[in-house]
Coordinates of C-alpha atoms in Angstrom, one line a residue:
M1 CA 30.4 84.5 -5.8
E2 CA 30.0 86.1 -2.8
L3 CA 29.2 84.3 -0.1
V4 CA 29.6 85.4 4.0
A5 CA 30.5 89.2 4.2
A6 CA 34.1 88.6 7.2
G7 CA 33.0 89.0 10.3
A8 CA 28.7 87.9 9.5
T9 CA 26.8 85.2 11.6
R10 CA 26.5 82.5 10.1
L11 CA 23.0 80.0 9.7
S12 CA 24.3 76.7 12.4
A13 CA 22.6 74.2 13.9
R14 CA 23.8 76.1 16.9
R15 CA 21.9 79.4 16.1
L16 CA 18.6 77.8 14.3
D17 CA 17.3 79.4 18.0
A18 CA 17.8 82.9 16.5
L19 CA 15.8 82.6 13.7
P20 CA 12.5 84.9 12.7
H21 CA 9.5 83.2 14.1
A22 CA 8.2 82.3 10.8
V23 CA 11.0 80.4 9.4
A24 CA 10.8 77.0 9.1
R25 CA 13.2 74.4 11.0
P26 CA 13.9 71.3 11.4
G27 CA 12.1 69.7 14.2
Y28 CA 13.4 66.4 14.6
A29 CA 16.9 64.8 16.4
R30 CA 18.9 65.5 13.8
A31 CA 21.7 63.8 15.8
G32 CA 20.1 60.6 15.3
L33 CA 19.6 60.4 11.9
R34 CA 21.3 57.4 9.9
L35 CA 22.8 58.4 6.3
G36 CA 19.9 55.9 4.2
I37 CA 20.1 58.4 1.0
V38 CA 23.3 59.0 -1.0
H39 CA 22.5 61.8 -3.5
L40 CA 25.1 61.9 -6.3
G41 CA 24.6 66.0 -7.8
L42 CA 25.0 68.2 -5.2
G43 CA 23.3 70.9 -7.1
A44 CA 19.9 73.6 -6.5
F45 CA 17.8 71.2 -7.9
A46 CA 18.2 68.2 -5.9
R47 CA 18.1 70.4 -2.2
A48 CA 15.1 72.8 -3.8
H49 CA 13.6 69.5 -4.0
L50 CA 14.8 65.5 -3.1
A51 CA 15.5 66.8 0.1
A52 CA 12.8 69.3 0.7
V53 CA 10.0 66.6 0.1
N54 CA 12.5 64.5 2.8
E55 CA 11.6 67.3 5.6
A56 CA 8.7 67.0 5.3
A57 CA 9.0 62.9 5.9
L58 CA 10.9 63.1 8.6
H59 CA 8.4 66.0 9.9
A60 CA 5.8 64.0 9.5
G61 CA 7.5 60.9 12.2
A62 CA 9.7 59.6 9.2
D63 CA 11.8 57.0 10.8
P64 CA 15.8 58.5 11.6
V65 CA 17.4 56.2 8.7
W66 CA 16.7 58.8 5.8
G67 CA 19.2 61.5 6.1
I68 CA 21.0 62.7 3.0
C69 CA 25.2 62.6 2.2
G70 CA 25.0 64.6 -0.6
V71 CA 28.3 64.3 -3.5
S72 CA 29.4 66.9 -5.8
L73 CA 30.5 65.4 -8.5
R74 CA 33.0 68.0 -10.0
Q75 CA 33.1 71.1 -7.7
A76 CA 33.8 71.7 -4.5
D77 CA 31.9 75.5 -3.8
T78 CA 29.0 73.9 -2.4
R79 CA 30.3 71.4 -0.1
D80 CA 32.1 74.4 1.2
A81 CA 29.1 77.2 1.5
L82 CA 26.9 74.5 3.7
A83 CA 29.8 72.4 5.5
P84 CA 30.5 75.6 7.6
Q85 CA 26.5 75.8 8.5
D86 CA 26.6 72.1 9.5
G87 CA 24.6 71.6 6.0
L88 CA 22.6 73.6 6.5
Y89 CA 20.7 76.1 4.4
A90 CA 17.3 77.8 3.4
L91 CA 14.5 77.4 0.6
A92 CA 13.0 80.1 -0.7
L93 CA 9.9 79.8 -2.0
R94 CA 9.1 82.8 -4.0
S95 CA 5.6 83.6 -5.7
A96 CA 4.0 87.2 -6.3
D97 CA 1.0 87.8 -4.8
G98 CA -1.9 90.2 -7.4
Q99 CA -0.3 93.1 -7.6
G100 CA 2.7 91.5 -8.7
T101 CA 4.5 92.2 -5.4
P102 CA 7.0 89.8 -4.7
R103 CA 6.7 87.4 -1.5
Q104 CA 8.5 84.7 -0.4
Q105 CA 8.5 81.8 2.2
L106 CA 11.2 80.1 4.0
A107 CA 12.9 77.3 5.6
V108 CA 15.6 75.7 7.1
I109 CA 16.5 71.8 5.7
G110 CA 17.9 69.8 7.3
C111 CA 18.3 66.6 6.6
L112 CA 21.7 67.7 4.3
L113 CA 24.1 65.5 6.8
E114 CA 27.1 65.1 5.0
T115 CA 28.8 66.4 1.7
L116 CA 31.4 64.8 -0.4
V117 CA 33.1 66.4 -3.2
A118 CA 34.4 62.5 -5.8
P119 CA 37.6 64.2 -6.8
E120 CA 38.5 64.7 -3.5
D121 CA 38.1 61.4 -2.2
P122 CA 36.4 59.5 -4.8
Q123 CA 36.8 56.6 -1.9
A124 CA 34.9 58.6 0.2
V125 CA 32.1 58.2 -2.3
L126 CA 32.2 54.6 -2.9
A127 CA 32.4 53.7 0.8
R128 CA 28.7 55.6 1.3
I129 CA 27.7 53.8 -2.0
A130 CA 28.9 50.7 -0.2
H131 CA 27.3 51.7 3.3
A132 CA 25.3 49.5 5.3
D133 CA 22.8 52.5 6.0
T134 CA 22.6 53.2 2.2
R135 CA 19.8 52.0 1.2
I136 CA 19.0 54.9 -2.3
V137 CA 21.6 56.0 -3.7
S138 CA 19.8 58.8 -6.1
V139 CA 20.9 61.2 -9.0
T140 CA 20.3 65.0 -10.5
V141 CA 23.0 65.1 -13.7
T142 CA 21.2 66.5 -15.6
E143 CA 21.1 64.9 -19.3
K144 CA 24.8 64.7 -20.2
G145 CA 25.6 63.0 -16.5
Y146 CA 24.5 60.2 -17.7
C147 CA 27.5 59.7 -20.6
H148 CA 24.9 58.3 -23.3
D149 CA 24.2 59.5 -26.8
P150 CA 20.7 61.2 -26.3
A151 CA 19.8 59.7 -30.1
S152 CA 19.7 56.4 -29.1
G153 CA 20.2 56.4 -25.0
Q154 CA 23.0 54.1 -25.3
L155 CA 26.2 53.7 -23.4
N156 CA 28.8 56.1 -24.7
L157 CA 31.3 53.1 -24.1
G158 CA 33.9 55.9 -26.0
H159 CA 33.0 58.9 -23.4
P160 CA 36.7 59.5 -22.1
D161 CA 35.3 59.6 -18.4
I162 CA 33.5 55.9 -19.6
V163 CA 37.0 54.4 -20.8
H164 CA 38.7 56.1 -18.0
D165 CA 36.6 54.3 -15.2
Q166 CA 36.5 50.9 -16.8
G167 CA 39.9 50.8 -15.4
Q168 CA 39.8 53.2 -12.1
P169 CA 37.7 50.8 -9.3
L170 CA 38.8 53.3 -6.9
A171 CA 38.9 56.9 -8.7
P172 CA 35.7 56.9 -10.7
R173 CA 34.5 60.2 -12.1
S174 CA 31.3 59.3 -14.0
T175 CA 28.3 59.1 -12.5
I176 CA 28.4 55.7 -14.3
G177 CA 31.0 54.4 -12.7
F178 CA 30.7 55.8 -9.5
L179 CA 27.3 53.6 -9.2
V180 CA 29.2 50.6 -10.5
W181 CA 31.9 50.3 -8.8
G182 CA 30.3 51.3 -5.3
L183 CA 28.0 48.8 -5.9
Q184 CA 31.0 46.0 -6.4
Q185 CA 32.1 46.8 -2.8
R186 CA 28.7 46.6 -2.0
R187 CA 28.7 43.4 -3.0
A188 CA 31.6 42.1 -2.1
A189 CA 31.0 43.8 1.4
G190 CA 28.1 40.8 1.5
R191 CA 25.5 44.0 1.6
G192 CA 21.9 44.0 0.2
P193 CA 21.1 45.3 -2.9
V194 CA 19.5 49.5 -3.3
T195 CA 17.2 51.3 -5.3
L196 CA 19.1 53.3 -7.9
M197 CA 16.6 56.4 -8.4
S198 CA 16.7 58.7 -11.3
L199 CA 15.6 62.4 -10.8
D200 CA 16.7 64.2 -14.2
N201 CA 14.4 65.5 -17.2
L202 CA 14.8 62.5 -19.1
P203 CA 11.5 59.7 -20.4
S204 CA 12.1 56.4 -18.6
N205 CA 14.6 58.1 -16.6
G206 CA 14.5 54.4 -14.5
H207 CA 15.3 52.5 -16.9
L208 CA 17.8 54.4 -18.6
L209 CA 20.1 54.9 -16.1
R210 CA 19.3 50.8 -15.6
G211 CA 20.6 50.2 -19.0
M212 CA 23.5 52.5 -18.5
V213 CA 25.0 50.8 -15.2
L214 CA 24.7 47.9 -16.9
A215 CA 26.1 48.1 -20.0
F216 CA 28.8 49.5 -18.1
A217 CA 28.8 47.0 -15.4
E218 CA 29.1 44.7 -18.3
Q219 CA 31.7 45.9 -19.6
V220 CA 34.0 45.2 -16.2
D221 CA 32.4 42.2 -13.9
R222 CA 29.3 40.1 -16.0
A223 CA 28.3 38.7 -12.0
L224 CA 28.0 42.1 -11.0
A225 CA 26.3 43.1 -13.8
A226 CA 23.7 39.5 -12.9
W227 CA 23.6 40.6 -9.2
I228 CA 22.4 44.3 -10.2
A229 CA 19.8 43.1 -12.3
S230 CA 17.9 41.1 -10.5
S231 CA 18.9 42.9 -7.5
C232 CA 18.7 46.3 -7.7
A233 CA 15.5 48.6 -8.0
F234 CA 15.8 51.4 -11.1
P235 CA 11.8 53.5 -10.1
C236 CA 10.9 56.1 -12.5
S237 CA 10.3 59.3 -11.9
M238 CA 8.4 62.4 -13.0
V239 CA 10.0 66.1 -11.1
D240 CA 8.5 69.5 -11.5
R241 CA 9.8 73.0 -9.9
I242 CA 11.4 75.8 -11.0
V243 CA 14.6 76.1 -9.5
P244 CA 16.6 79.6 -10.3
R245 CA 20.1 80.4 -9.8
T246 CA 21.4 81.7 -6.5
T247 CA 22.7 85.0 -7.2
D248 CA 24.6 87.5 -4.4
E249 CA 21.3 89.7 -4.3
D250 CA 19.3 86.7 -3.5
R251 CA 22.1 85.6 -0.5
R252 CA 21.8 89.8 0.8
G253 CA 17.8 89.2 0.8
V254 CA 17.6 85.7 2.1
A255 CA 20.2 86.7 4.7
D256 CA 17.8 90.0 5.5
A257 CA 15.2 87.7 5.7
L258 CA 17.2 85.2 8.2
G259 CA 18.8 87.7 10.7
L260 CA 21.7 85.5 9.7
H261 CA 23.9 85.1 7.0
D262 CA 23.7 81.5 5.0
A263 CA 26.8 81.0 2.0
W264 CA 24.0 79.3 -0.2
P265 CA 20.6 79.2 -0.3
V266 CA 18.3 78.0 -2.6
L267 CA 15.4 79.4 -4.5
A268 CA 12.5 77.4 -5.9
E269 CA 8.9 78.2 -7.0
P270 CA 6.1 76.9 -4.5
Y271 CA 4.9 74.3 -7.0
L272 CA 5.9 71.2 -6.5
E273 CA 5.5 67.7 -8.3
W274 CA 6.6 64.3 -8.5
V275 CA 5.6 61.0 -8.9
V276 CA 7.6 58.3 -8.5
E277 CA 7.0 54.2 -9.1
D278 CA 6.8 52.7 -6.0
R279 CA 9.3 49.8 -6.7
F280 CA 12.0 50.1 -3.9
A281 CA 14.8 47.8 -3.0
A282 CA 15.2 48.7 0.3
G283 CA 12.5 50.1 1.6
R284 CA 11.6 54.3 1.2
P285 CA 10.5 57.7 3.5
D286 CA 6.9 58.5 3.0
W287 CA 7.3 61.0 0.5
T288 CA 4.0 61.7 0.4
A289 CA 3.9 63.9 3.7
G290 CA 6.2 67.1 1.6
G291 CA 3.6 66.4 -1.7
A292 CA 5.1 63.1 -3.8
R293 CA 2.8 61.0 -5.2
F294 CA 3.5 57.1 -5.9
V295 CA 2.5 55.2 -8.7
A296 CA 3.0 52.2 -10.2
E297 CA 3.9 53.5 -14.0
A298 CA 5.1 56.9 -14.5
A299 CA 5.5 57.1 -17.5
P300 CA 2.0 58.9 -18.8
F301 CA 3.4 61.8 -16.4
E302 CA 7.0 62.0 -18.0
T303 CA 6.0 62.3 -21.0
L304 CA 3.6 65.3 -19.8
K305 CA 6.3 67.1 -18.0
L306 CA 9.0 67.0 -21.1
R307 CA 7.3 67.4 -23.8
T308 CA 5.2 70.5 -21.9
V309 CA 6.8 72.0 -18.9
N310 CA 10.6 71.5 -20.5
G311 CA 9.4 71.7 -24.2
A312 CA 7.9 74.7 -23.7
H313 CA 10.7 75.8 -21.3
S314 CA 13.0 74.9 -24.1
A315 CA 11.2 77.1 -27.0
L316 CA 10.8 80.2 -24.9
A317 CA 14.6 79.6 -23.8
Y318 CA 16.4 79.9 -27.7
L319 CA 13.6 82.5 -28.6
S320 CA 14.2 84.7 -26.2
V321 CA 18.5 84.8 -25.7
M322 CA 18.6 85.4 -29.2
A323 CA 15.5 88.4 -28.5
G324 CA 17.9 89.5 -25.4
W325 CA 15.0 88.7 -23.0
A326 CA 17.0 87.9 -20.7
T327 CA 13.9 85.9 -18.0
V328 CA 11.6 84.0 -18.7
D329 CA 8.7 86.6 -17.0
Q330 CA 10.2 89.2 -19.0
A331 CA 9.6 87.2 -22.2
M332 CA 6.6 86.2 -21.4
A333 CA 5.8 89.7 -21.1
Q334 CA 5.4 89.7 -24.8
P335 CA 2.0 89.3 -26.0
A336 CA 3.6 87.2 -29.4
L337 CA 5.7 84.9 -26.9
K338 CA 3.1 84.3 -24.7
A339 CA 0.4 83.9 -27.6
Y340 CA 2.6 81.9 -29.7
L341 CA 3.4 79.1 -25.9
A342 CA 0.3 79.1 -26.2
A343 CA -0.8 77.3 -29.6
L344 CA 2.4 75.3 -28.9
L345 CA 0.7 73.3 -26.7
Q346 CA -2.5 73.3 -27.4
D347 CA -2.0 72.1 -31.1
E348 CA 0.7 70.6 -31.1
I349 CA 1.9 69.3 -27.7
V350 CA -1.4 68.2 -26.2
P351 CA -2.8 66.5 -28.9
T352 CA 0.9 63.9 -28.6
L353 CA -0.3 63.7 -24.5
P354 CA -1.5 60.2 -23.4
A355 CA -4.5 59.7 -21.3
L356 CA -4.6 60.9 -17.0
P357 CA -7.4 60.8 -16.0
G358 CA -8.5 63.2 -13.8
L359 CA -6.1 66.1 -15.3
D360 CA -7.9 68.5 -16.6
L361 CA -4.8 69.5 -19.5
A362 CA -6.7 72.7 -20.0
Q363 CA -6.5 73.6 -16.6
Y364 CA -2.8 72.3 -16.1
Q365 CA -1.5 74.6 -19.3
A366 CA -2.7 78.1 -18.4
R367 CA -1.2 76.8 -15.2
L368 CA 1.8 75.9 -16.4
L369 CA 2.0 79.6 -18.4
E370 CA 1.1 81.0 -14.9
R371 CA 4.3 79.7 -13.4
Y372 CA 6.2 80.8 -16.6
E373 CA 5.0 84.3 -15.1
N374 CA 6.0 84.4 -11.9
P375 CA 8.1 87.6 -11.6
A376 CA 9.9 86.4 -8.2
L377 CA 12.6 83.8 -9.9
K378 CA 14.0 86.1 -12.1
H379 CA 15.4 82.9 -13.9
Q380 CA 17.6 83.4 -16.9
T381 CA 16.3 81.9 -19.6
R382 CA 20.4 81.5 -20.9
Q383 CA 20.6 79.0 -17.6
I384 CA 17.6 76.5 -19.6
A385 CA 19.2 77.2 -22.7
M386 CA 22.4 75.0 -21.6
D387 CA 23.1 71.4 -23.3
G388 CA 20.2 71.7 -26.0
S389 CA 22.3 68.3 -27.9
Q390 CA 20.9 66.4 -24.6
K391 CA 17.8 68.2 -24.4
L392 CA 16.1 68.3 -27.4
P393 CA 15.3 65.1 -28.2
Q394 CA 13.1 64.6 -25.6
R395 CA 11.7 67.8 -25.1
L396 CA 11.2 68.3 -28.8
L397 CA 12.1 66.1 -30.9
D398 CA 9.9 63.1 -29.6
T399 CA 6.6 65.0 -29.5
V400 CA 7.9 66.3 -33.4
R401 CA 7.8 62.7 -34.1
A402 CA 4.6 62.0 -32.7
R403 CA 3.1 64.5 -34.6
L404 CA 4.6 62.8 -38.0
A405 CA 3.6 60.1 -37.1
A406 CA 0.0 61.3 -37.0
D407 CA 0.3 62.9 -40.6
Q408 CA 0.2 66.8 -38.4
P409 CA 1.7 69.9 -38.9
I410 CA 4.8 71.0 -36.8
P411 CA 4.7 74.7 -37.1
G412 CA 5.2 75.7 -34.0
L413 CA 7.7 72.6 -33.4
A414 CA 9.9 73.9 -35.9
L415 CA 9.9 77.6 -34.8
A416 CA 11.5 76.3 -31.3
V417 CA 13.9 73.9 -33.2
A418 CA 15.3 76.8 -35.6
A419 CA 15.8 78.4 -32.4
W420 CA 18.0 76.6 -31.4
L421 CA 19.5 76.0 -33.9
H422 CA 19.9 80.2 -35.0
F423 CA 21.0 80.8 -31.1
L424 CA 23.7 77.8 -32.2
R425 CA 25.2 80.7 -33.6
G426 CA 26.9 82.1 -30.7
V427 CA 25.6 86.3 -31.3
D428 CA 22.2 87.9 -30.4
Q429 CA 20.0 90.2 -32.5
A430 CA 21.7 93.3 -30.8
G431 CA 25.4 91.4 -31.7
R432 CA 25.9 90.4 -28.0
R433 CA 28.2 87.5 -28.8
Y434 CA 28.1 84.8 -26.1
D435 CA 29.4 80.8 -24.8
I436 CA 28.0 78.0 -26.1
Q437 CA 27.6 75.5 -23.1
D438 CA 27.1 72.1 -23.9
P439 CA 29.2 68.7 -24.2
M440 CA 29.2 68.6 -27.4
A441 CA 30.1 72.6 -28.1
A442 CA 33.1 71.2 -30.6
V443 CA 31.0 69.2 -32.6
L444 CA 28.1 71.7 -32.5
A445 CA 30.7 74.5 -33.9
R446 CA 32.0 72.3 -37.0
Q447 CA 28.3 71.4 -37.5
H448 CA 27.7 75.3 -37.3
A449 CA 30.8 75.9 -39.4
L450 CA 29.4 72.6 -42.2
A451 CA 25.7 73.8 -42.6
E452 CA 27.0 78.3 -43.7
A453 CA 29.2 76.5 -45.9
A454 CA 26.3 75.0 -47.6
A455 CA 24.1 78.2 -47.3
E456 CA 27.1 79.2 -49.1
R457 CA 26.9 77.8 -52.1
S458 CA 23.4 77.5 -52.3
G459 CA 23.0 81.1 -53.0
A460 CA 20.5 82.6 -50.9
G461 CA 16.8 82.8 -49.5
P462 CA 15.0 79.6 -49.4
A463 CA 16.9 77.1 -51.1
A464 CA 20.3 78.8 -49.0
M465 CA 17.7 78.3 -45.8
L466 CA 17.4 74.1 -46.9
A467 CA 20.8 73.4 -47.7
W468 CA 21.9 74.7 -43.7
T469 CA 19.0 72.4 -42.3
E470 CA 19.7 70.0 -44.2
A471 CA 23.4 70.2 -42.8
W472 CA 21.6 70.2 -39.2
T473 CA 19.8 68.2 -39.4
S474 CA 22.0 65.0 -40.6
L475 CA 23.4 65.7 -36.8
A476 CA 22.6 62.0 -36.2
P477 CA 24.0 62.1 -32.2
V478 CA 20.9 64.6 -31.6
F479 CA 18.5 64.1 -35.1
G480 CA 18.5 60.4 -35.2
D481 CA 16.2 60.1 -38.4
L482 CA 14.7 62.9 -38.6
G483 CA 17.2 64.9 -41.1
L484 CA 16.0 62.0 -43.7
D485 CA 12.5 63.6 -43.1
P486 CA 11.9 65.7 -45.4
R487 CA 8.5 67.5 -43.9
F488 CA 10.8 68.2 -40.8
V489 CA 13.9 69.4 -42.8
R490 CA 11.3 71.7 -44.8
A491 CA 9.2 72.8 -41.8
V492 CA 12.5 73.6 -40.3
A493 CA 14.0 75.6 -43.1
Q494 CA 11.0 77.8 -43.3
A495 CA 10.9 78.7 -39.3
A496 CA 14.8 79.5 -39.6
Q497 CA 14.6 81.6 -42.5
S498 CA 11.6 83.5 -41.2
L499 CA 14.3 83.5 -37.6
R500 CA 17.0 85.4 -40.4
S501 CA 14.9 87.6 -42.2
L502 CA 12.4 89.2 -39.9
G503 CA 14.1 88.3 -36.3
V504 CA 12.6 87.1 -32.9
A505 CA 9.7 89.0 -33.0
G506 CA 9.0 89.7 -36.6
A507 CA 9.0 85.0 -36.7
L508 CA 7.0 85.0 -33.9
A509 CA 4.2 87.4 -35.7
A510 CA 4.7 85.6 -38.5
W511 CA 4.5 81.9 -37.9
A512 CA 0.9 82.8 -35.8
P513 CA -1.1 82.2 -39.3
S514 CA 0.9 79.7 -40.8
A515 CA -0.5 77.6 -37.2
G516 CA -4.1 78.6 -38.2
R517 CA -5.4 81.4 -36.0

């Protein structure tokens, strides 16, 4: 990863006045900010979403108690990039005009005041969670960061990090371990409760986080678990913004626009949606200034986003990786894929959604497809395809269950699931191999071998694909009881057979009539 060229002039607090006039920058007194928010999982998404909204709140006059301490739970790369820049970085909002010409809007974000690296100094992270100034502890650690079973939603007490953390109150490894042991220190110091806020793409993410924290706390200190349950808040939220991975080309482009070098800018689409339940234990900023919406119940919005934005994104990603379409906009330029996604949303996903008064679903779907077409983002399909075992249960399989419960067909959803299984072969249609990046990679490799063996024993054609699919869908940590439903297994087997025999483009062409189109 290229960071900053030798001898380059670096973005920093003392050089803010050198920025071009069009670049937004902190308009508040950074030196007077206190650290009220600790964020676990300091990746691009948090810096393009939470920090950006929090920055707007500070500009709008929020109390100077809402600075952010960002914690990297695995690597030091973000800290190493941003510490020499006084925590400053550029957020580049990228879109395109009517002729497809890319354009961007730049802002330097200033509310990230401290960056910690958990493996280097776990006690510093625990102390920050326990600090008197801390009021909110938020997390974006992706689905796999919760150390839970995706199908059941229960904490995996056998997870190596959870096993380790139960006996290491001063040196935990997992998100859950840091939260619980940090709260223990907080309670022991006689400090008040905090809000623990998940920003990950999980259904009822606040409830899930609460369940993981309490399950771990019950194992180590029941009095602590009771205090957390009665005092701390766990609001659910829905977050929506496409944030692609930053490339070296992006760094160079941002540096040219800033006139200064930024080791790690973040990119995002202009669109932003954040719906969060207004349940906080120790106050909050007025994030409405940055576009957030506070509600009594986030569940309908979570379901909307997980099933539409994330479900369609995953379907697109697995089909695209296999076909060799490297970016989302490149995939959306394929008429058959775009038509498939439009039909998947309209015919199978939208009918399962809860009522959302005031939302024009037709307009929402059209806007979503437009967002995918954004040529300025260059969002890599391989990035979206990561960690499928953790994503499919809430992105696709919950929708499958809703359709089957209503005795409705699932051809489009089955094709998306089959595309994931097809993707897990580790080689695309052109014979290019790739690694499977998934916390269950070893399990998935064994299941793949079992499925291939089952298919071989069954001969060829549809019978082989049915045996192959039966083997795959018996993987309970992902599929739960869906493998026992012959309607689901048959639909996925039919889609898998189409992908194997016709390829992605052929399967998409053949799929359209099966959806009644």
